[in-house]
Amino acid sequence: MTALTLSTSAAPGLRADAIVIGVAKGAKGPVVAPGAEAVDKAYDGKLAGVLETLGASGAEGELTKLPAPAGFKSALVIAVGLGTVPDDGTGYGAEALRRAAGVAARTLGGAKKAAFALPVEDAAAVGAIAEGVLLGAYSFDVYKDNGSTAKAKADKAPLAEATLLGGKPRDAAHKAALARATAVSEELNRARDLINTPPNDLTPAAFAAIAQRAAKEHGLKIQVLDDKALTKDGYGGILGVGSGSAATPRLVKLSYTSPGADKHLAFVGKGITYDSGGISLKPAGHNETMKCDMSGAAAVFAAVVSAARLGLEVNVTGWLALAENMPSGSAVRPGDVLRMYSGKTVEVLNTDAEGRLVLADALWAASAENPDAIVDVATLTGAMMLALGSRTFGIMANDDAFRSAIHEAAEEVGEPAWPMPLPEHLRKGMDSPTADIANMGERMGGGLVAGLFLREFVGEGITWAHLDIAGPAFNEGGAFGYTPKGGTGSAVRTLVRLAELTAEGDLG
Ligand code: BES
Ligand code: MN
Ligand code: ZN
């Protein structure tokens, strides 16, 4: 990952491949953002005009390259758009900085060193720029090294070093913001790696082994239930989904405990390492990206490790419900009835509605510890993607205040999210003539139906929320801002923020 440092040096004397500056959209054309004064001065104060000549407007996501002025030790200036100039006194928002830094870091692939001269008003800006750089510089080339030369590899390597100008290396708040951004971004990028890893390599057992290594490294308690243990304890949902695959399922419990904590959060992640649909097989065109169906478990994993690295004063338990959904002679059939860990029976009407089955067991297991709240994260329904598009996740909950708090937390960290209802009338669509409930209901509002199903497996009186990240978990389009193609790490930053708020006593 990119190595980050804070520096109060002046831009001209810095030896780097490029200096990154901000340009914003003013009423009368582009405006050079604070932080780039020295660069502007070297252009005789005419940098805004130069940028305008080059076609720059300051719009978000825009990138303009120009040669560095004479006397500079760097060859290149990269101007990134920050969007509209903020109203007096409000400053540039964290998300605008994060995205601009991400755009620059992304185009700096292959470079050794860059200096970021973006507006740094406070420690929050330092954290946002650092996150933008670390997340934007991400690349996944593990499977691309066959036959390529060392030079070709170096050209694709993420930006090696970044210096944040205006960040104060001796300021406690600036240092803390940098450390937080580094820990969370590293774990988030690891979640992206897991999501991008092909499903023939990332089996449930392989994922569990990775969690075991991380637990050792960060002093977390871990318990891995394999298929034998799951059978003994009656985890019918996880076992049913996993029964069609030669790669057996796992339930991983990862616990971070803080000596000072009096609150306990449980995070539950859907970890379908590949979703073929099972006997209700997905058609071609719908299964090529289904390695991403463990994104919820990856997010939970990253959030628990982040909480540990940040030493948050809150206990966090992560539950990873890992299985591969495959068709075979031993696979669960439409019509089968599963006895779930909670004791309830479920008639499986569609084996492609598998996420709710593994989550149901994990939610019930999480409930047994009576945490203060449970949040599950899942690429659960195509319906949620149809409703909210590919960048926004849906939030459902059994508590209005908790749903709003999560929405606020998501907004604060720059993750688009939106509250969704759990309409009671949709419950009866899941009535089964044979079992306690069916795993499918009405087609309309399919994302909400799935949420209602999950609610049945949350322990009495426990505050619970469900994040359906089917849209934003995997970016099938081009990279934008600090979001790469492929696995995005959706929900990681929201979960970490929830843990922080809980530790600070600002949640529940
Ligand atoms: N993993 C899918 C949902 C999904 C779709 C995630 C597209 C990401 C992108 C899930 O297991 C699924 O197949 N859901 C079905 C449920 C239906 C059979 C009730 C769906 O949404 O079609
Ligand atoms: Mn499915
Ligand atoms: Zn699925």
Coordinates of C-alpha atoms and ligand atoms in Angstrom, one line a residue:
M1 CA 0.0 0.0 0.0
T2 CA 1.0 3.6 -0.5
A3 CA 3.2 5.0 2.3
L4 CA 1.8 8.3 3.6
T5 CA 3.6 11.1 5.4
L6 CA 2.5 14.5 6.6
S7 CA 4.7 17.4 5.7
T8 CA 4.9 21.2 6.1
S9 CA 7.4 21.5 3.3
A10 CA 6.8 24.0 0.5
A11 CA 5.8 22.5 -2.9
P12 CA 8.6 23.9 -5.1
G13 CA 11.4 22.1 -3.3
L14 CA 9.7 18.7 -3.2
R15 CA 11.2 16.0 -5.3
A16 CA 8.2 14.0 -6.6
D17 CA 6.7 12.7 -9.8
A18 CA 3.8 15.1 -9.4
I19 CA 2.2 17.7 -7.3
V20 CA -1.6 17.3 -6.9
I21 CA -3.6 20.5 -6.4
G22 CA -7.3 21.2 -6.1
V23 CA -9.4 23.3 -8.6
A24 CA -13.0 24.2 -7.8
K25 CA -15.9 25.4 -9.8
G26 CA -16.4 29.2 -9.2
A27 CA -19.1 31.5 -10.5
K28 CA -16.8 32.9 -13.2
G29 CA -14.7 29.8 -14.0
P30 CA -12.2 27.6 -12.2
V31 CA -10.7 28.6 -8.9
V32 CA -7.5 27.3 -7.5
A33 CA -8.2 25.8 -4.1
P34 CA -6.2 26.7 -0.9
G35 CA -3.1 24.6 -0.4
A36 CA -1.8 25.4 -3.9
E37 CA -0.7 29.0 -3.3
A38 CA 3.0 28.3 -4.0
V39 CA 2.1 26.6 -7.3
D40 CA -0.2 29.5 -8.3
K41 CA 2.5 32.0 -7.4
A42 CA 5.0 30.2 -9.6
Y43 CA 2.5 30.7 -12.5
D44 CA 2.5 34.5 -11.6
G45 CA -0.9 34.0 -9.9
K46 CA -2.4 33.1 -13.3
L47 CA -3.0 29.4 -12.7
A48 CA -6.8 29.6 -12.7
G49 CA -6.6 31.1 -16.2
V50 CA -4.1 28.5 -17.4
L51 CA -6.4 25.8 -16.1
E52 CA -9.4 27.4 -17.9
T53 CA -7.4 27.5 -21.1
L54 CA -6.7 23.8 -20.8
G55 CA -10.5 23.2 -20.5
A56 CA -10.7 22.7 -16.7
S57 CA -13.9 23.8 -14.9
G58 CA -13.3 22.5 -11.4
A59 CA -16.0 19.9 -11.8
E60 CA -15.8 16.8 -9.5
G61 CA -13.9 14.0 -11.0
E62 CA -12.1 16.2 -13.5
L63 CA -8.3 15.8 -14.0
T64 CA -6.0 18.2 -15.7
K65 CA -2.2 17.7 -16.2
L66 CA 0.2 20.5 -16.8
P67 CA 3.9 20.9 -16.7
A68 CA 5.3 22.1 -13.3
P69 CA 6.6 25.7 -13.3
A70 CA 10.3 26.5 -13.7
G71 CA 12.3 25.9 -10.5
F72 CA 10.0 23.1 -9.3
K73 CA 11.7 19.8 -8.4
S74 CA 8.6 17.9 -9.7
A75 CA 7.9 17.6 -13.4
L76 CA 4.1 17.5 -13.3
V77 CA 1.2 19.3 -11.7
I78 CA -2.1 17.4 -11.6
A79 CA -5.2 19.5 -10.9
V80 CA -8.2 17.6 -9.6
G81 CA -11.7 18.9 -9.6
L82 CA -13.3 19.6 -6.2
G83 CA -16.8 20.6 -7.4
T84 CA -18.5 23.9 -6.6
V85 CA -16.6 26.4 -4.4
P86 CA -18.0 26.0 -0.9
D87 CA -20.0 28.9 0.6
D88 CA -18.0 31.2 2.8
G89 CA -16.7 29.5 5.9
T90 CA -18.0 26.0 5.2
G91 CA -14.7 24.6 3.8
Y92 CA -14.3 21.8 1.3
G93 CA -16.3 18.7 2.4
A94 CA -14.6 15.5 3.4
E95 CA -16.1 13.5 0.6
A96 CA -15.1 16.0 -2.1
L97 CA -11.5 15.8 -0.8
R98 CA -11.6 12.0 -0.5
R99 CA -12.8 11.7 -4.1
A100 CA -10.4 14.2 -5.6
A101 CA -7.5 12.5 -3.8
G102 CA -8.8 9.2 -5.1
V103 CA -8.9 10.4 -8.7
A104 CA -5.3 11.6 -8.5
A105 CA -4.0 8.5 -6.8
R106 CA -5.7 6.3 -9.4
T107 CA -4.0 8.1 -12.3
L108 CA -0.7 8.0 -10.5
G109 CA -0.4 4.2 -10.8
G110 CA 3.2 3.3 -11.5
A111 CA 4.6 6.6 -10.0
K112 CA 7.0 6.5 -7.1
K113 CA 6.1 9.7 -5.2
A114 CA 3.5 12.4 -5.3
A115 CA 2.8 15.4 -3.1
F116 CA -0.8 16.3 -2.4
A117 CA -1.3 20.1 -2.0
L118 CA -5.1 20.0 -1.4
P119 CA -7.0 22.2 1.1
V120 CA -6.2 21.0 4.7
E121 CA -8.4 23.0 7.1
D122 CA -8.4 20.5 9.9
A123 CA -7.6 16.9 11.0
A124 CA -10.8 15.7 9.3
A125 CA -9.4 16.9 5.9
V126 CA -6.1 15.1 6.6
G127 CA -8.1 11.8 7.3
A128 CA -10.3 12.3 4.1
I129 CA -7.3 13.0 1.8
A130 CA -5.4 10.1 3.3
E131 CA -8.4 7.7 2.8
G132 CA -8.9 9.0 -0.8
V133 CA -5.2 8.3 -1.6
L134 CA -5.0 4.9 0.0
L135 CA -8.4 3.7 -1.4
G136 CA -7.9 5.3 -4.9
A137 CA -4.4 3.8 -5.3
Y138 CA -5.8 0.2 -4.9
S139 CA -5.2 -2.3 -7.6
F140 CA -5.7 -6.0 -7.8
D141 CA -3.1 -7.7 -10.0
V142 CA -2.5 -10.9 -8.1
Y143 CA -3.7 -13.0 -11.0
K144 CA -2.0 -11.0 -13.8
D145 CA 1.7 -11.6 -13.3
N146 CA 2.0 -14.5 -15.6
G147 CA 4.5 -13.7 -18.3
S148 CA 4.6 -10.0 -17.7
T149 CA 7.9 -8.2 -17.4
A150 CA 9.1 -6.5 -14.2
K151 CA 8.7 -3.1 -15.9
A152 CA 5.1 -3.8 -17.0
K153 CA 4.4 -4.8 -13.4
A154 CA 6.0 -1.6 -12.0
D155 CA 4.0 0.5 -14.4
K156 CA 0.8 -0.9 -12.9
A157 CA 1.9 -0.8 -9.2
P158 CA 0.0 1.5 -7.0
L159 CA 1.5 4.9 -6.1
A160 CA 4.4 4.1 -3.8
E161 CA 4.7 7.2 -1.6
A162 CA 2.4 10.2 -0.9
T163 CA 3.2 13.3 1.0
L164 CA 0.3 15.3 2.3
L165 CA 1.4 19.0 2.4
G166 CA -0.3 21.1 5.0
G167 CA -0.6 18.1 7.3
K168 CA 1.3 18.7 10.5
P169 CA 3.5 15.8 11.4
R170 CA 3.7 17.0 15.1
D171 CA 0.0 17.7 15.5
A172 CA -1.7 15.0 17.6
A173 CA -5.1 15.3 15.9
H174 CA -3.5 15.2 12.4
K175 CA -1.4 12.2 13.4
A176 CA -4.4 10.4 14.8
A177 CA -6.5 11.1 11.6
L178 CA -3.7 9.7 9.5
A179 CA -3.4 6.6 11.7
R180 CA -7.1 6.0 11.6
A181 CA -7.3 6.5 7.8
T182 CA -4.4 4.1 7.3
A183 CA -5.8 1.3 9.5
V184 CA -9.3 1.5 8.0
S185 CA -8.1 1.8 4.4
E186 CA -5.7 -1.1 4.8
E187 CA -8.5 -3.4 6.1
L188 CA -10.9 -2.1 3.5
N189 CA -8.4 -2.8 0.7
R190 CA -8.0 -6.3 2.2
A191 CA -11.8 -6.8 2.0
R192 CA -11.6 -5.7 -1.7
D193 CA -8.9 -8.4 -2.3
L194 CA -11.1 -11.0 -0.7
I195 CA -14.0 -10.0 -3.0
N196 CA -11.8 -9.9 -6.1
T197 CA -10.2 -13.3 -5.4
P198 CA -11.8 -15.9 -7.7
P199 CA -14.1 -18.4 -6.1
N200 CA -12.0 -21.4 -7.0
D201 CA -9.4 -20.0 -4.6
L202 CA -11.6 -18.3 -2.0
T203 CA -13.6 -21.2 -0.6
P204 CA -15.3 -21.0 2.8
A205 CA -12.4 -22.9 4.3
A206 CA -9.9 -20.6 2.7
F207 CA -11.8 -17.5 4.0
A208 CA -11.9 -19.0 7.5
A209 CA -8.1 -19.7 7.4
I210 CA -7.5 -16.0 6.4
A211 CA -9.6 -14.9 9.3
Q212 CA -7.7 -17.2 11.6
R213 CA -4.4 -15.6 10.6
A214 CA -5.8 -12.1 11.1
A215 CA -7.1 -13.1 14.5
K216 CA -3.7 -14.2 15.6
E217 CA -2.1 -11.1 14.2
H218 CA -4.5 -8.7 16.0
G219 CA -5.2 -10.6 19.2
L220 CA -8.8 -11.5 18.4
K221 CA -10.7 -14.5 19.7
I222 CA -11.8 -16.8 16.9
Q223 CA -14.0 -19.8 16.6
V224 CA -14.5 -21.7 13.3
L225 CA -17.4 -24.1 13.0
D226 CA -16.8 -26.6 10.1
D227 CA -19.5 -28.8 8.6
K228 CA -19.1 -31.4 11.3
A229 CA -19.6 -28.8 14.1
L230 CA -22.4 -27.1 12.2
T231 CA -24.2 -30.5 11.8
K232 CA -23.8 -31.3 15.5
D233 CA -25.2 -27.9 16.5
G234 CA -28.1 -27.9 14.0
Y235 CA -27.2 -25.0 11.7
G236 CA -29.7 -26.2 9.0
G237 CA -29.6 -23.0 7.0
I238 CA -25.8 -22.8 6.5
L239 CA -25.6 -26.5 5.9
G240 CA -28.5 -26.6 3.4
V241 CA -27.0 -23.8 1.3
G242 CA -23.5 -25.5 1.4
S243 CA -24.8 -29.0 0.7
G244 CA -24.4 -28.7 -3.1
S245 CA -20.7 -27.8 -3.0
A246 CA -17.6 -29.9 -2.6
A247 CA -16.2 -26.9 -0.6
T248 CA -17.9 -27.3 2.8
P249 CA -19.4 -24.3 4.7
R250 CA -18.1 -22.6 7.8
L251 CA -19.4 -20.2 10.4
V252 CA -16.7 -18.0 11.7
K253 CA -17.0 -16.0 15.0
L254 CA -14.4 -13.3 15.4
S255 CA -14.4 -11.4 18.7
Y256 CA -12.7 -8.1 19.6
T257 CA -13.1 -7.3 23.3
S258 CA -11.9 -4.0 24.9
P259 CA -11.3 -4.0 28.6
G260 CA -13.0 -0.6 29.0
A261 CA -16.1 -1.5 27.0
D262 CA -19.7 -1.6 28.3
K263 CA -21.4 -2.0 24.9
H264 CA -21.4 -5.0 22.6
L265 CA -22.1 -4.8 18.8
A266 CA -22.6 -7.8 16.6
F267 CA -21.9 -7.6 12.9
V268 CA -23.2 -10.5 10.7
G269 CA -22.0 -10.9 7.1
K270 CA -23.3 -12.9 4.2
G271 CA -20.4 -14.9 2.9
I272 CA -21.5 -16.9 -0.2
T273 CA -18.1 -17.4 -1.8
Y274 CA -19.9 -18.1 -5.1
D275 CA -23.6 -17.9 -5.9
S276 CA -24.5 -20.0 -8.9
G277 CA -28.1 -20.0 -7.7
G278 CA -28.0 -23.7 -6.9
I279 CA -30.7 -25.9 -8.4
S280 CA -32.6 -22.7 -9.2
L281 CA -29.6 -22.0 -11.4
K282 CA -28.9 -18.4 -12.5
P283 CA -28.8 -18.0 -16.3
A284 CA -25.6 -16.9 -18.0
G285 CA -25.3 -13.1 -17.7
H286 CA -26.2 -13.3 -14.0
N287 CA -23.5 -15.4 -12.6
E288 CA -20.2 -13.9 -13.8
T289 CA -19.8 -11.5 -10.9
M290 CA -21.2 -13.8 -8.2
K291 CA -17.8 -14.2 -6.5
C292 CA -18.9 -10.9 -5.0
D293 CA -21.6 -12.6 -2.9
M294 CA -19.3 -12.7 0.1
S295 CA -18.9 -8.9 0.2
G296 CA -20.9 -8.7 3.4
A297 CA -18.7 -11.1 5.3
A298 CA -15.6 -9.3 3.9
A299 CA -17.0 -6.0 5.2
V300 CA -17.7 -7.4 8.7
F301 CA -14.2 -9.0 8.8
A302 CA -12.6 -5.7 7.9
A303 CA -14.6 -3.8 10.4
V304 CA -13.8 -6.1 13.3
V305 CA -10.1 -6.0 12.5
S306 CA -10.3 -2.2 12.2
A307 CA -12.0 -1.8 15.5
A308 CA -9.2 -3.9 17.1
R309 CA -6.4 -1.9 15.3
L310 CA -8.1 1.4 16.5
G311 CA -8.4 0.0 20.0
L312 CA -12.0 1.2 20.2
E313 CA -13.7 0.9 23.6
V314 CA -16.5 -1.3 22.5
N315 CA -16.8 -5.1 22.1
V316 CA -17.4 -6.2 18.5
T317 CA -18.3 -9.7 17.4
G318 CA -18.2 -10.5 13.7
W319 CA -20.1 -13.5 12.3
L320 CA -19.1 -14.7 8.9
A321 CA -21.7 -17.1 7.4
L322 CA -19.6 -18.8 4.7
A323 CA -20.9 -21.3 2.1
E324 CA -20.8 -21.9 -1.6
N325 CA -24.2 -22.2 -3.4
M326 CA -23.9 -24.9 -6.1
P327 CA -26.2 -27.3 -7.9
S328 CA -25.4 -31.0 -7.5
G329 CA -26.8 -34.3 -6.5
S330 CA -26.5 -33.4 -2.9
A331 CA -27.8 -29.8 -3.3
V332 CA -30.9 -28.5 -1.5
R333 CA -33.9 -28.7 -3.8
P334 CA -36.8 -26.3 -4.3
G335 CA -39.4 -28.0 -2.0
D336 CA -37.0 -29.1 0.6
V337 CA -37.6 -28.1 4.2
L338 CA -34.7 -27.0 6.4
R339 CA -34.7 -27.0 10.2
M340 CA -32.8 -23.8 11.1
Y341 CA -30.5 -23.2 14.0
S342 CA -33.4 -21.3 15.7
G343 CA -35.6 -24.3 15.5
K344 CA -37.9 -22.8 12.9
T345 CA -38.5 -24.7 9.6
V346 CA -38.1 -23.1 6.2
E347 CA -39.5 -24.3 2.9
V348 CA -36.9 -23.6 0.3
L349 CA -38.9 -22.5 -2.8
N350 CA -36.0 -21.0 -4.6
T351 CA -32.4 -22.1 -3.9
D352 CA -31.2 -18.8 -5.3
A353 CA -32.6 -17.0 -2.2
E354 CA -29.7 -18.6 -0.2
G355 CA -28.3 -15.5 1.5
R356 CA -31.2 -15.2 3.9
L357 CA -30.8 -18.9 4.9
V358 CA -27.2 -18.6 6.0
L359 CA -27.8 -15.2 7.6
A360 CA -30.8 -16.5 9.6
D361 CA -28.6 -19.1 11.3
A362 CA -25.8 -16.5 12.0
L363 CA -28.4 -13.9 13.3
W364 CA -29.8 -16.5 15.7
A365 CA -26.3 -17.4 16.9
A366 CA -25.4 -13.7 17.3
S367 CA -28.7 -13.1 19.2
A368 CA -27.8 -15.8 21.8
E369 CA -25.1 -13.4 23.2
N370 CA -27.7 -10.7 23.6
P371 CA -25.6 -7.8 22.1
D372 CA -26.8 -4.2 22.3
A373 CA -27.4 -4.3 18.6
I374 CA -26.9 -6.5 15.5
V375 CA -26.1 -5.2 12.1
D376 CA -26.1 -7.6 9.2
V377 CA -24.5 -6.8 5.8
A378 CA -25.4 -8.7 2.6
T379 CA -25.5 -8.7 -1.2
L380 CA -29.0 -10.0 -0.6
T381 CA -31.3 -9.0 -3.5
G382 CA -31.3 -7.9 -7.1
A383 CA -34.4 -6.0 -6.1
M384 CA -32.5 -3.6 -3.9
M385 CA -30.2 -2.9 -6.8
L386 CA -33.2 -2.2 -9.0
A387 CA -34.6 0.2 -6.4
L388 CA -31.5 2.1 -5.4
G389 CA -29.0 1.6 -8.3
S390 CA -25.5 0.5 -8.1
R391 CA -24.0 3.0 -5.7
T392 CA -26.5 3.1 -2.8
F393 CA -27.2 0.5 -0.1
G394 CA -30.5 0.0 1.6
I395 CA -31.0 0.1 5.3
M396 CA -33.8 -1.8 7.0
A397 CA -34.3 -2.1 10.8
N398 CA -36.6 -3.0 13.6
D399 CA -36.0 0.3 15.2
D400 CA -36.5 3.7 13.5
A401 CA -33.9 5.6 15.5
F402 CA -31.3 3.0 14.9
R403 CA -32.0 3.0 11.1
S404 CA -31.6 6.8 11.1
A405 CA -28.4 6.6 13.1
I406 CA -26.9 4.2 10.6
H407 CA -28.0 6.4 7.7
E408 CA -26.3 9.4 9.4
A409 CA -23.1 7.4 10.0
A410 CA -23.0 6.3 6.4
E411 CA -23.4 9.8 5.2
E412 CA -20.7 11.0 7.5
V413 CA -18.1 8.6 6.0
G414 CA -19.2 9.2 2.4
E415 CA -21.2 6.0 1.8
P416 CA -24.5 6.6 -0.1
A417 CA -27.3 4.8 1.7
W418 CA -31.0 5.1 2.0
P419 CA -33.7 3.9 4.6
M420 CA -36.1 1.3 3.4
P421 CA -39.3 0.1 5.1
L422 CA -40.3 -3.4 6.3
P423 CA -44.0 -3.4 5.4
E424 CA -45.9 -5.9 7.5
H425 CA -48.3 -6.9 4.7
L426 CA -45.5 -8.5 2.8
R427 CA -44.9 -11.1 5.6
K428 CA -47.9 -13.2 4.6
G429 CA -46.4 -13.8 1.1
M430 CA -43.9 -16.0 2.8
D431 CA -46.5 -18.3 4.5
S432 CA -45.8 -21.9 3.6
P433 CA -48.3 -24.7 3.7
T434 CA -45.6 -27.1 4.9
A435 CA -43.1 -25.2 7.0
D436 CA -43.1 -22.2 9.4
I437 CA -42.0 -19.9 6.6
A438 CA -40.9 -20.0 3.0
N439 CA -37.6 -18.4 1.7
M440 CA -39.5 -16.5 -0.9
G441 CA -42.5 -14.2 -1.0
E442 CA -44.0 -11.6 -3.3
R443 CA -41.7 -10.5 -6.2
M444 CA -42.6 -6.9 -5.7
G445 CA -40.5 -5.3 -3.0
G446 CA -38.2 -8.3 -3.0
G447 CA -35.6 -6.5 -1.0
L448 CA -38.0 -5.7 1.7
V449 CA -39.4 -9.3 1.7
A450 CA -35.8 -10.5 2.3
G451 CA -35.5 -8.1 5.2
L452 CA -38.8 -9.3 6.8
F453 CA -37.5 -12.9 6.5
L454 CA -34.3 -12.0 8.4
R455 CA -36.3 -10.2 11.1
E456 CA -37.8 -13.5 12.1
F457 CA -34.4 -14.8 13.1
V458 CA -33.4 -11.9 15.4
G459 CA -33.7 -12.6 19.1
E460 CA -36.7 -11.0 20.9
G461 CA -36.0 -7.4 22.0
I462 CA -32.7 -7.0 20.2
T463 CA -32.1 -3.9 18.1
W464 CA -31.3 -5.0 14.6
A465 CA -30.5 -3.4 11.2
H466 CA -29.9 -5.0 7.8
L467 CA -27.8 -3.4 5.1
D468 CA -28.5 -4.7 1.6
I469 CA -25.3 -3.8 -0.4
A470 CA -26.2 -5.8 -3.6
G471 CA -25.8 -2.5 -5.6
P472 CA -22.6 -0.9 -4.3
A473 CA -20.6 -4.1 -3.3
F474 CA -19.1 -4.7 -6.8
N475 CA -18.4 -2.0 -9.4
E476 CA -19.1 -3.4 -12.8
G477 CA -18.6 0.0 -14.5
G478 CA -15.4 2.1 -14.7
A479 CA -13.5 3.3 -11.6
F480 CA -14.7 6.6 -10.2
G481 CA -13.4 8.8 -7.3
Y482 CA -11.6 6.4 -4.9
T483 CA -13.8 3.4 -6.0
P484 CA -12.0 0.9 -8.3
K485 CA -13.6 -1.6 -10.6
G486 CA -14.6 -4.8 -8.9
G487 CA -14.9 -5.2 -5.2
T488 CA -15.5 -1.9 -3.5
G489 CA -15.4 -2.6 0.3
S490 CA -18.9 -1.2 0.6
A491 CA -20.2 -0.8 4.2
V492 CA -16.8 -1.2 5.9
R493 CA -16.5 2.5 6.8
T494 CA -20.1 2.7 8.0
L495 CA -19.6 -0.3 10.3
V496 CA -16.4 1.2 11.7
R497 CA -18.1 4.5 12.3
L498 CA -20.9 2.7 14.1
A499 CA -18.4 1.0 16.4
E500 CA -16.7 4.4 17.0
L501 CA -20.1 6.0 17.8
T502 CA -21.0 3.2 20.1
A503 CA -17.6 3.4 21.9
E504 CA -18.2 7.2 22.4
G505 CA -21.6 6.5 23.8
D506 CA -23.3 8.3 21.0
L507 CA -25.3 5.4 19.7
G508 CA -27.9 3.5 21.7
Ligands
BES1 N1 -26.7 -12.8 -4.5 C1 -28.0 -12.6 -5.0 C2 -28.4 -11.1 -5.1 C3 -27.5 -10.2 -6.0 C4 -27.9 -10.0 -7.3 C5 -26.4 -9.6 -5.5 C6 -27.2 -9.2 -8.1 C7 -25.6 -8.8 -6.3 C8 -26.0 -8.6 -7.6 C9 -29.0 -13.3 -4.2 O1 -28.6 -14.5 -3.6 C10 -30.2 -13.7 -5.1 O2 -30.0 -14.5 -6.0 N2 -31.3 -13.1 -4.8 C11 -32.5 -13.4 -5.6 C12 -33.6 -13.7 -4.6 C13 -34.9 -14.2 -5.3 C14 -34.6 -15.6 -5.8 C15 -36.0 -14.2 -4.2 C16 -32.8 -12.2 -6.4 O3 -32.6 -11.1 -6.0 O4 -33.2 -12.4 -7.6
MN2 MN -28.7 -16.2 -4.8
ZN3 ZN -26.6 -14.6 -3.2

